[in-house]
Amino acid sequence: MDQRVFWVFASAACLLSLTVHSSSGQTYPLTDEGGLGRVFDGIGGLSGGGATSRLLVNYAEPYRSQILDYLFKPNFGASLHILKVEIGGDAQTTDGTEPSYMHYENDENFFRGYEWWLMKEAKKRNPNITLIALPWAFPGWVGRGKNWPYDFPDVTAAYVVNWVIGAKKYHDLDIQYIGIWNERSFDSKYIKVLRNMLDNVGQTDVGIIAADGDWSIVKSLIADPHLNDSVQVIGAHYPGTTTVPEALTTKKKLWSSEDYSTFNDDVGGGCWARILNQNYVNGQMTATISWNLVASYYQELPFGRDGLMTAQEPWSGNYVVESPIWITAHSTQFTQPGWTYLQTVGHFAQGGSYVALTDGNGNLTVVIETMTHDHSICIRPPLPPFNVTSQNATFQLKGSFASIKELQVWRSHFDFKAKKHLLFEKLPPVKIVDGSFTLNLAEDEVYTLTTVRTGQKGSFPEPPPSSRFPKAYKDNFDIRNPPFSEAPNFADQTGVFEYYINLTDPGPHTFTLRQVVTERPITWATDADQTVTVIGDYQWQNMMVTCDVFMENVQSGGVFVAARLDKGGQSVRSAKGVFFWVFADGSYKVTNDLAGQSVLAEGQSGTRPFDWHNLSLSVKGQSASGMLDGRQLWNVTGVSSPKNGWAAIGTHSFELAQFDNFNVLAE
């Protein structure tokens, strides 16, 4: 038998064998003769759920644009097809809070937060990107006094629909899909009301993804025709690449509408490679969306570095293009939403999987992964045992693909022993003889074989080196027209701290940072009873934190500055540290916890509302002291824990309060 072998150096240490027309190993057909599979809807990333892009907006140019290019620019990096964002609800939704466009029922502002900016930047790079939005939480007024958004479905639906309308009116953004908040259960009545309201205001093209949690809605869709007509996509979170038989009978789009959530090292890249293929092979899911888009939040918050890439140092400009970016490129750069999967997809005889897609115009893309079990574990769900070993795989092109003579080849190889990974390398094309070719597949590899010639491994000069948060940092918040409502590097954990122009004080405190949430939001996470925003280096131990404070709650107002705050995100309610509180009733308190239960000192301060006071907290070793308006107020010893943490400011409850001239000096 005539056999030709093409040997190509993939690196100085690794050889790739492409064998055509070989009789060894298993043969896998690639054909459209029996029809096609499901329509591909894309691969995406999720900003939000919550505050996962918080630090990205603070990057200086050109680094911020470079990060965005790696995420969204076609034929460059991840080239994402989908961007899903949080509709901010003023609540803690994993790693922080994102502001609502309506803090109060008579309030409306479509320029809060950074998701508008992010969507526009994504559209600027890829005008065809699909935009999805989901509220993880709601401002408290939506629930009419209850921590549940669906008792008044008309109110909740109007809140969401108005956001969709505002996206178009103020930012020229067309939202294609709205997800249903489903952290506890879905509500059929609300989904129907939302569908009717969208249709009644001309938003018939906006699809609903339900229940955007698990597959539990499927039985209700089958039993309720009205509900079935209201939903365009069945979305599941972390489905483990499988669905339920009833979901397939609905004939609806099936999406993994939130997935991955895994540390973005090379095992995380392996997780992403495996599920991108097997979500379709095993579960017929035609879109997969990563939580999260970019790890742009303090790493010590929950799920640190779970993004497709890492950008958590705006103060240095450093960012890292992690392996999931290039794993994404294996699919996104050579397919587009609207392409169709072949029916001939599946698992290899010795482990791994392959998918094949076509645009219907002669183009073919095949994506292969041979990730082994221990090198492709995702954070959830548990991964059952399986084996992958090296193998030969012969592909036979039939039907409309039989005439293809050559395929472009891109390859990633994870070498976990030598820790030398080759990511998204372009290799010489494979020649196809008599309609077939054979690959010698090693363990832990990803291949793309395609007729598409536009792929590119984009690059920029190396960003600046990584560095710690500056030990000396100050902010007077004096920006007349800030580009974002958030102050740089402050990461709100409960409540929302926004730039504020104090028109009643034309003096030194005209521009301040104001905590604006006055009612507990509706949220699945447990917000603290206090509001708090953190900043700085989690490893800080000895520091001085100084800030001017202004209480606006006459009855029970209170504010604090803090050092060594040790928890944030979903765990912020149990945060410890050193907290220096002053209250509107003229008292002060020093506590070892955010909840204010572990009291280290207390007494009279003379503080009062609607007057500016300067607080200074110094912590060194096991000693701490506080000054009020330049005079020593207290001193304590024996502060043995926590050993380190962020600096912070906040309020005693959900109340209005202002902060100015923040200053931290760490050793």
XYZ file of C-alpha atoms in Angstrom:
667
model
C 0.000 0.000 0.000
C 1.305 3.429 -0.945
C 1.915 5.412 2.239
C 3.361 8.870 2.657
C 4.468 10.260 6.019
C 5.062 13.926 6.736
C 7.375 14.637 9.643
C 7.421 18.139 11.055
C 9.392 19.517 13.939
C 6.835 20.987 16.368
C 9.698 22.027 18.614
C 13.258 21.021 19.307
C 11.970 18.387 21.706
C 8.811 17.091 20.044
C 7.980 15.449 16.731
C 4.565 15.308 15.126
C 3.632 12.522 12.725
C 0.932 13.096 10.134
C 0.302 9.916 8.208
C -2.034 9.816 5.248
C -3.835 6.818 3.796
C -2.849 4.472 6.592
C -4.572 1.234 7.532
C -3.436 1.261 11.180
C -5.702 2.286 14.089
C -9.414 3.106 13.993
C -11.148 4.874 11.110
C -13.612 7.697 11.748
C -15.826 9.035 8.949
C -16.422 12.752 8.442
C -19.454 13.156 6.233
C -22.675 15.057 5.641
C -24.248 12.272 3.600
C -26.807 11.365 6.283
C -27.602 14.959 7.186
C -26.115 17.315 9.725
C -26.317 17.758 13.474
C -27.246 20.804 15.529
C -26.405 24.408 14.687
C -23.379 25.751 16.552
C -24.114 28.852 18.682
C -20.633 29.769 19.868
C -18.146 29.873 22.714
C -18.101 32.711 25.203
C -17.030 34.246 28.472
C -18.933 35.714 31.386
C -18.251 39.049 33.053
C -20.084 39.202 36.335
C -21.598 36.932 38.889
C -19.947 38.938 40.325
C -17.512 41.744 39.760
C -15.001 39.511 37.963
C -13.864 42.253 35.545
C -13.486 44.803 38.338
C -9.755 45.507 37.965
C -9.689 45.382 34.165
C -11.152 48.855 33.787
C -8.280 50.359 35.775
C -5.548 49.199 33.378
C -3.730 51.942 31.518
C -3.376 51.828 27.763
C -2.087 50.087 25.763
C -2.390 47.135 28.145
C -6.140 47.329 28.574
C -6.732 47.233 24.835
C -4.261 44.384 24.468
C -6.198 42.316 27.001
C -9.439 43.049 25.179
C -7.842 42.029 21.875
C -6.789 38.676 23.318
C -10.371 38.114 24.394
C -12.461 39.453 21.528
C -10.461 40.319 18.411
C -11.237 37.806 15.632
C -8.347 35.660 14.406
C -6.043 36.894 17.125
C -6.611 35.195 20.485
C -9.691 33.663 22.075
C -11.850 35.353 19.408
C -14.933 34.852 21.571
C -18.330 34.519 19.921
C -20.363 35.325 23.051
C -20.154 37.832 25.898
C -22.463 37.326 28.852
C -22.673 40.084 31.476
C -24.305 40.625 34.816
C -27.183 43.059 35.129
C -25.901 44.623 38.335
C -28.154 44.279 41.360
C -26.183 46.104 44.098
C -25.457 42.763 45.770
C -22.600 40.398 46.504
C -22.761 37.750 43.781
C -19.440 35.886 44.209
C -16.405 38.196 44.217
C -18.076 41.540 44.722
C -21.016 43.755 43.917
C -21.988 45.430 40.666
C -24.209 48.519 40.723
C -27.821 48.467 39.625
C -28.998 50.989 37.091
C -31.880 51.581 39.563
C -30.716 51.715 43.172
C -34.174 52.954 44.112
C -37.552 52.822 42.421
C -37.416 56.471 41.355
C -33.785 56.224 40.238
C -32.400 55.477 36.778
C -28.841 55.741 35.494
C -27.573 53.718 32.538
C -23.957 54.794 32.971
C -23.133 52.992 36.214
C -20.665 50.159 36.236
C -18.336 48.859 33.552
C -20.411 46.218 31.769
C -21.713 48.791 29.254
C -18.129 49.717 28.417
C -17.082 46.071 28.168
C -19.919 45.181 25.792
C -19.063 48.125 23.563
C -15.378 47.178 23.513
C -16.314 43.615 22.570
C -18.621 44.843 19.783
C -15.929 47.204 18.547
C -13.678 44.202 17.955
C -16.329 41.732 16.841
C -19.539 43.399 15.600
C -21.180 39.965 15.377
C -20.595 38.976 18.993
C -23.673 37.639 20.793
C -24.604 39.635 23.901
C -26.347 37.940 26.826
C -27.372 39.460 30.154
C -28.492 37.923 33.428
C -29.426 39.464 36.778
C -27.690 37.550 39.577
C -29.370 39.829 42.120
C -31.857 42.681 42.334
C -32.070 45.921 44.309
C -34.211 45.474 47.390
C -37.179 47.537 46.165
C -37.946 44.948 43.464
C -38.965 42.422 46.134
C -41.281 44.815 47.981
C -39.730 43.867 51.305
C -38.990 40.208 50.552
C -35.720 38.547 49.602
C -37.340 37.033 46.523
C -37.777 38.678 43.109
C -40.785 36.782 41.731
C -43.665 37.593 44.078
C -44.272 40.658 41.903
C -43.354 39.383 38.419
C -44.561 42.526 36.650
C -42.158 44.660 38.707
C -39.182 42.353 38.141
C -39.889 41.925 34.432
C -40.214 45.691 33.959
C -36.864 46.172 35.711
C -35.151 43.727 33.322
C -36.918 44.908 30.156
C -36.114 48.521 30.952
C -32.432 47.536 31.196
C -32.632 45.948 27.729
C -34.254 49.080 26.314
C -31.640 51.280 28.012
C -28.816 49.211 26.555
C -30.042 50.114 23.084
C -31.106 53.693 23.804
C -27.988 54.838 25.624
C -25.290 52.515 24.282
C -26.618 51.185 20.960
C -26.267 47.640 22.265
C -28.627 44.931 21.051
C -29.044 42.301 23.742
C -29.836 38.964 22.092
C -30.658 36.879 25.171
C -31.785 37.354 28.763
C -31.107 34.677 31.357
C -33.422 33.839 34.234
C -32.102 34.192 37.784
C -32.131 30.594 39.006
C -29.926 30.228 42.039
C -32.821 28.787 44.046
C -35.585 27.859 41.596
C -37.182 29.150 38.421
C -40.592 30.798 38.317
C -42.813 29.861 35.375
C -45.157 32.819 35.801
C -42.289 35.296 35.737
C -40.834 33.774 32.563
C -44.184 34.155 30.791
C -44.597 37.729 32.018
C -41.072 38.584 30.874
C -41.701 37.076 27.431
C -44.966 38.994 27.020
C -43.417 42.243 28.191
C -40.450 41.900 25.829
C -42.803 41.216 22.941
C -45.092 44.106 23.842
C -42.253 46.646 23.673
C -40.943 45.336 20.360
C -38.149 43.154 21.773
C -39.382 39.997 20.047
C -35.852 39.125 18.934
C -34.587 38.921 22.518
C -34.512 35.260 23.483
C -34.975 33.892 26.991
C -32.515 31.376 28.431
C -34.128 29.281 31.140
C -33.670 28.297 33.714
C -29.997 29.211 33.429
C -29.176 26.787 36.210
C -29.922 23.118 35.636
C -32.192 20.936 33.517
C -35.113 21.012 35.983
C -37.215 23.309 33.809
C -37.456 20.714 31.042
C -40.470 18.862 32.453
C -42.315 22.137 32.932
C -41.610 23.133 29.328
C -43.038 19.848 28.100
C -46.146 20.190 30.280
C -46.831 23.888 29.671
C -47.085 25.031 26.007
C -47.174 28.725 26.978
C -43.981 28.365 29.004
C -42.425 26.350 26.190
C -43.185 29.125 23.706
C -41.649 31.692 26.058
C -38.232 30.022 26.225
C -35.769 29.924 23.339
C -32.769 28.247 25.013
C -32.457 25.718 27.811
C -29.370 26.701 29.774
C -27.544 24.641 32.387
C -24.644 25.449 34.699
C -21.712 23.031 35.034
C -23.573 20.133 33.386
C -20.580 17.807 33.358
C -20.939 17.505 29.532
C -24.263 15.642 29.831
C -27.914 16.542 29.519
C -31.173 14.705 30.214
C -33.141 12.806 27.560
C -36.205 15.042 27.983
C -34.155 18.118 27.037
C -33.370 16.613 23.652
C -37.059 15.978 22.958
C -37.872 19.708 23.249
C -35.874 20.430 20.062
C -34.663 23.645 21.720
C -31.134 24.969 21.797
C -29.212 23.417 24.689
C -26.412 25.485 26.150
C -23.900 25.181 28.920
C -24.685 28.741 29.883
C -22.126 28.790 32.698
C -19.200 26.387 32.839
C -15.482 25.972 33.602
C -15.009 27.985 36.865
C -11.559 26.401 37.158
C -8.106 27.721 38.046
C -6.529 28.802 34.781
C -3.317 26.811 34.967
C -2.649 24.098 32.394
C -4.992 21.603 34.048
C -7.600 24.334 33.715
C -6.712 24.546 30.029
C -7.203 20.782 29.797
C -10.594 21.051 31.503
C -11.653 23.692 28.990
C -10.424 21.643 26.018
C -12.321 18.558 27.143
C -15.655 20.230 27.876
C -15.659 22.393 24.735
C -15.724 19.204 22.679
C -17.641 16.891 24.957
C -20.445 19.301 25.827
C -21.602 18.580 22.291
C -20.415 14.996 21.903
C -22.068 13.873 25.158
C -24.775 16.463 25.692
C -25.629 18.053 22.329
C -24.944 21.496 23.838
C -24.206 24.014 21.114
C -22.754 26.843 23.212
C -20.399 26.888 26.189
C -19.790 30.015 28.284
C -16.884 30.277 30.696
C -17.221 31.699 34.178
C -15.384 33.806 34.020
C -14.155 35.880 31.130
C -11.000 37.293 32.678
C -9.637 36.896 36.202
C -9.557 40.601 36.941
C -10.240 40.654 40.679
C -8.062 40.206 43.738
C -6.760 36.650 43.632
C -7.511 35.976 47.303
C -11.224 36.458 46.671
C -13.235 33.260 46.001
C -12.285 31.349 42.845
C -9.122 33.346 42.266
C -7.726 33.101 38.725
C -10.738 31.263 37.310
C -10.847 33.363 34.130
C -9.732 32.483 30.620
C -6.749 34.775 31.250
C -5.412 36.793 34.185
C -5.393 40.589 34.510
C -5.303 41.440 38.205
C -2.558 44.081 38.394
C -3.675 47.374 36.850
C -1.114 49.174 39.024
C 1.735 47.327 37.251
C 0.156 46.708 33.839
C 1.061 43.029 34.045
C -1.321 40.428 32.617
C -0.948 36.774 31.652
C -2.339 35.072 28.545
C -3.176 31.696 30.061
C -3.602 28.391 28.217
C -7.449 28.574 28.054
C -7.117 31.502 25.630
C -5.326 29.321 23.081
C -7.555 26.319 23.733
C -10.504 28.575 22.926
C -8.816 29.684 19.709
C -8.708 26.084 18.477
C -12.485 26.312 18.044
C -13.406 29.982 17.761
C -10.926 31.015 15.087
C -12.110 28.297 12.695
C -15.870 28.239 13.262
C -18.628 30.783 13.649
C -22.128 30.724 15.132
C -24.398 29.445 12.394
C -22.027 26.691 11.365
C -23.418 23.193 11.847
C -22.008 20.150 13.603
C -21.683 16.996 11.581
C -23.484 13.952 12.881
C -20.159 12.161 12.679
C -18.684 13.322 15.984
C -17.734 11.214 18.975
C -15.107 9.555 21.153
C -11.925 7.877 20.045
C -11.450 4.189 20.733
C -8.584 4.888 23.141
C -9.981 8.030 24.727
C -10.455 11.633 23.737
C -13.047 13.158 21.457
C -13.551 14.921 18.167
C -16.129 17.302 16.717
C -16.505 18.474 13.139
C -18.391 21.480 11.822
C -19.177 22.989 8.433
C -20.413 26.329 7.179
C -22.416 24.617 4.432
C -20.226 26.226 1.779
C -17.480 23.653 1.626
C -15.524 24.597 4.720
C -14.760 21.949 7.310
C -13.217 22.272 10.777
C -12.307 19.317 12.982
C -11.316 19.833 16.642
C -9.680 16.966 18.520
C -8.778 16.615 22.208
C -6.987 13.765 23.971
C -6.868 15.198 27.484
C -6.229 12.651 30.205
C -8.318 12.503 33.356
C -5.925 14.090 35.839
C -4.961 16.818 33.400
C -8.517 17.936 32.594
C -10.306 18.090 35.944
C -12.768 20.959 36.272
C -13.774 22.377 39.639
C -17.247 20.878 39.177
C -18.900 18.435 38.836
C -16.770 15.428 39.931
C -15.085 13.802 36.943
C -15.666 10.035 36.603
C -12.628 7.881 35.784
C -11.610 7.390 32.159
C -8.485 6.440 30.243
C -6.736 8.056 27.305
C -3.721 6.519 25.596
C -1.696 7.338 22.492
C -3.336 6.122 19.303
C -3.556 6.411 15.553
C -6.803 7.821 14.204
C -7.671 7.701 10.531
C -10.299 10.111 9.226
C -12.221 9.339 6.038
C -13.757 12.365 4.328
C -16.972 11.603 2.493
C -19.950 13.417 1.026
C -19.295 17.021 0.096
C -15.912 16.849 1.879
C -14.498 14.064 -0.302
C -12.906 16.557 -2.668
C -10.874 18.338 0.039
C -7.179 17.855 -0.700
C -5.546 19.713 2.178
C -6.285 20.830 5.743
C -4.527 23.478 7.787
C -3.181 22.136 11.083
C -2.990 23.805 14.497
C -1.797 21.930 17.558
C -1.405 22.310 21.312
C 0.589 19.800 23.323
C 0.616 19.744 27.133
C 3.798 18.176 28.468
C 3.126 17.916 32.184
C 6.326 15.998 32.914
C 8.730 18.494 31.435
C 6.301 21.383 32.057
C 6.952 22.589 28.522
C 3.670 23.193 26.800
C 3.322 24.092 23.143
C 0.135 26.074 22.648
C -1.686 26.835 19.412
C 1.180 26.190 17.026
C 0.626 26.270 13.292
C 2.030 23.217 11.539
C 2.371 22.485 7.825
C -0.875 21.440 6.153
C -1.812 17.788 5.948
C -2.293 16.422 2.441
C -5.293 14.159 2.007
C -4.898 11.091 -0.201
C -7.913 9.107 -1.404
C -10.065 11.103 1.004
C -8.253 10.083 4.192
C -5.484 11.024 6.578
C -4.151 9.583 9.816
C -3.004 11.340 12.949
C -0.675 9.908 15.538
C -2.404 11.285 18.638
C -0.437 11.521 21.866
C -1.961 12.112 25.272
C -2.941 15.651 26.303
C -3.151 17.191 22.857
C -5.561 19.447 21.009
C -5.691 19.617 17.217
C -7.590 21.746 14.775
C -7.686 20.586 11.148
C -9.498 23.007 8.911
C -10.023 24.463 5.475
C -10.055 27.934 7.085
C -6.777 29.766 6.475
C -7.233 32.917 8.573
C -6.096 31.617 11.956
C -3.440 33.564 13.792
C -1.653 33.383 17.119
C -1.704 37.054 17.940
C 0.859 38.604 20.217
C 2.011 41.859 21.765
C 5.294 42.820 23.385
C 5.623 41.422 26.887
C 3.615 43.488 29.392
C 5.409 45.061 32.353
C 6.608 42.643 35.040
C 4.346 41.676 37.898
C 4.582 43.769 41.065
C 2.775 44.037 44.380
C 0.200 46.737 45.063
C 2.059 49.958 45.926
C 2.739 50.304 49.645
C 1.937 54.013 49.542
C -1.426 54.739 47.929
C -3.881 57.616 48.108
C -6.995 58.808 46.317
C -8.916 62.055 46.810
C -11.590 61.030 44.264
C -11.358 64.464 42.608
C -12.518 63.506 39.120
C -15.245 65.673 37.633
C -16.271 63.277 34.850
C -15.038 59.824 35.851
C -15.110 57.191 33.082
C -16.579 54.638 35.513
C -18.709 54.954 38.623
C -16.156 52.947 40.629
C -12.953 54.353 42.079
C -9.777 52.623 40.883
C -8.793 49.414 42.676
C -11.585 49.527 45.267
C -13.487 46.242 45.138
C -16.967 46.566 46.638
C -17.904 43.466 48.644
C -21.223 44.612 50.109
C -22.948 47.824 49.110
C -21.909 50.085 46.241
C -19.341 52.877 46.520
C -19.652 55.447 43.722
C -18.058 58.719 42.747
C -20.187 61.557 44.069
C -20.279 65.308 43.544
C -21.316 66.919 46.819
C -22.938 70.098 45.579
C -23.648 71.228 49.152
C -19.928 71.346 49.931
C -17.975 73.393 47.363
C -14.897 73.176 49.564
C -12.363 70.398 50.023
C -14.985 67.628 49.910
C -16.763 68.455 46.660
C -15.725 65.150 45.095
C -16.134 62.080 47.295
C -16.772 58.354 47.268
C -20.293 57.591 48.501
C -21.929 54.361 49.678
C -25.361 54.530 48.044
C -27.280 51.298 48.800
C -29.847 51.910 51.545
C -31.770 48.630 51.454
C -30.581 45.027 51.568
C -30.571 43.662 47.999
C -32.259 40.466 46.846
C -29.455 37.990 46.481
C -28.611 34.298 46.632
C -25.327 34.999 48.412
C -25.297 36.192 52.018
C -24.543 39.899 52.024
C -23.016 41.191 55.226
C -25.181 43.481 57.341
C -22.473 46.084 56.842
C -21.203 47.540 53.581
C -17.510 47.239 52.772
C -15.077 47.828 49.943
C -11.499 46.530 49.979
C -8.269 47.659 48.404
C -4.565 46.880 48.415
C -2.392 43.853 48.994
C -3.819 40.883 50.853
C -0.360 40.100 52.234
C -0.144 43.441 54.039
C 0.409 43.114 57.800
C 1.542 46.465 59.183
C -0.183 49.528 57.790
C -1.751 52.898 58.474
C -5.144 53.622 56.905
C -6.448 57.195 56.917
C -9.701 58.564 55.520
C -12.123 61.461 55.901
C -15.642 60.210 56.666
C -19.113 61.763 56.565
C -22.180 60.082 58.067
C -25.628 60.850 56.623
C -27.756 58.611 58.856
C -28.804 60.620 61.914
C -30.335 57.805 63.971
C -27.882 54.931 63.659
C -25.189 55.997 61.247
C -21.755 54.498 61.456
C -18.625 54.209 59.328
C -15.260 52.487 59.621
C -11.759 52.150 58.299
C -10.130 48.743 58.555
C -6.855 46.883 58.160
C -6.027 43.206 57.627
C -9.511 42.369 56.359
C -9.144 38.670 55.636
C -12.248 37.625 53.670
C -14.297 38.884 50.783
C -16.769 37.705 48.203
C -19.277 35.133 49.374
C -17.409 34.848 52.679
C -17.355 38.541 53.532
C -20.012 38.156 56.228
C -17.474 36.339 58.412
C -14.569 38.680 57.650
C -12.125 39.504 60.421
C -9.533 42.242 60.734
C -9.072 45.406 62.750
C -12.055 47.768 62.372
C -12.178 51.328 63.696
C -15.807 52.468 63.847
C -17.316 55.851 64.671
C -21.026 56.452 65.045
C -23.500 59.292 64.656
C -24.397 59.074 68.352
C -20.923 60.206 69.349
C -19.397 56.827 70.201
C -16.621 54.691 68.761
C -15.770 51.005 68.754
C -12.809 48.876 67.747
C -13.616 45.328 66.693
C -11.819 42.262 65.422
C -14.601 41.428 62.959
C -16.828 43.080 60.373
C -19.957 41.973 62.236
C -18.845 44.088 65.199
C -19.235 41.333 67.783
C -15.607 40.926 68.904
C -14.977 44.247 70.673
C -11.403 45.314 71.408
C -12.194 48.821 72.678
C -15.083 51.294 72.839
C -15.974 54.682 74.243
C -17.056 58.208 73.382
C -15.745 59.951 70.289
C -17.835 63.096 69.893
C -18.534 62.271 66.250
C -21.781 63.420 64.704
C -23.632 63.152 61.403
C -23.331 65.681 58.592
C -19.855 66.669 59.679
C -16.515 65.557 58.288
C -14.162 63.593 60.525
C -10.721 62.188 59.885
C -10.046 58.599 60.963
C -6.577 57.084 61.167
C -5.957 53.428 61.991
C -2.460 52.086 62.603
C -1.753 48.360 62.960
C 1.706 46.967 63.681
C 2.356 43.463 64.937
C -0.163 42.779 67.703
C -0.724 46.466 68.463
C -3.295 48.820 66.982
C -4.183 52.444 67.606
C -6.641 54.985 66.284
C -6.758 58.728 65.879
C -9.818 60.916 65.370
C -9.393 64.387 63.888
C -5.705 64.371 64.784
C -5.983 63.232 68.412
C -5.201 59.812 69.850
C -8.466 58.069 70.731
C -7.522 54.491 71.578
C -4.708 51.959 71.702
C -4.957 48.170 72.071
C -2.573 45.228 72.194
C -2.941 41.508 71.770
C -4.356 41.667 68.245
C -3.051 38.237 67.229
C -5.241 37.568 64.208
C -5.690 37.881 61.374
C -2.056 38.194 60.412
C -2.654 39.967 57.103
C -5.323 41.295 54.757
C -6.617 44.231 52.739
C -7.343 47.784 53.771
C -11.038 48.662 53.753
C -13.713 51.281 54.360
C -17.418 50.809 54.911
C -20.588 51.542 56.831
C -22.448 50.115 59.821
C -25.523 49.252 57.738
C -27.017 49.884 54.314
C -26.871 53.660 54.601
C -25.621 56.765 52.845
C -22.115 57.828 53.809
C -19.195 59.574 52.136
C -15.441 59.013 52.120
C -12.642 61.273 50.965
C -8.850 61.592 51.002
C -8.203 57.897 51.414
C -4.590 57.079 52.224
C -2.838 53.823 53.050
C 0.813 53.369 53.962
C 2.018 49.790 54.382
C 5.388 48.513 55.520
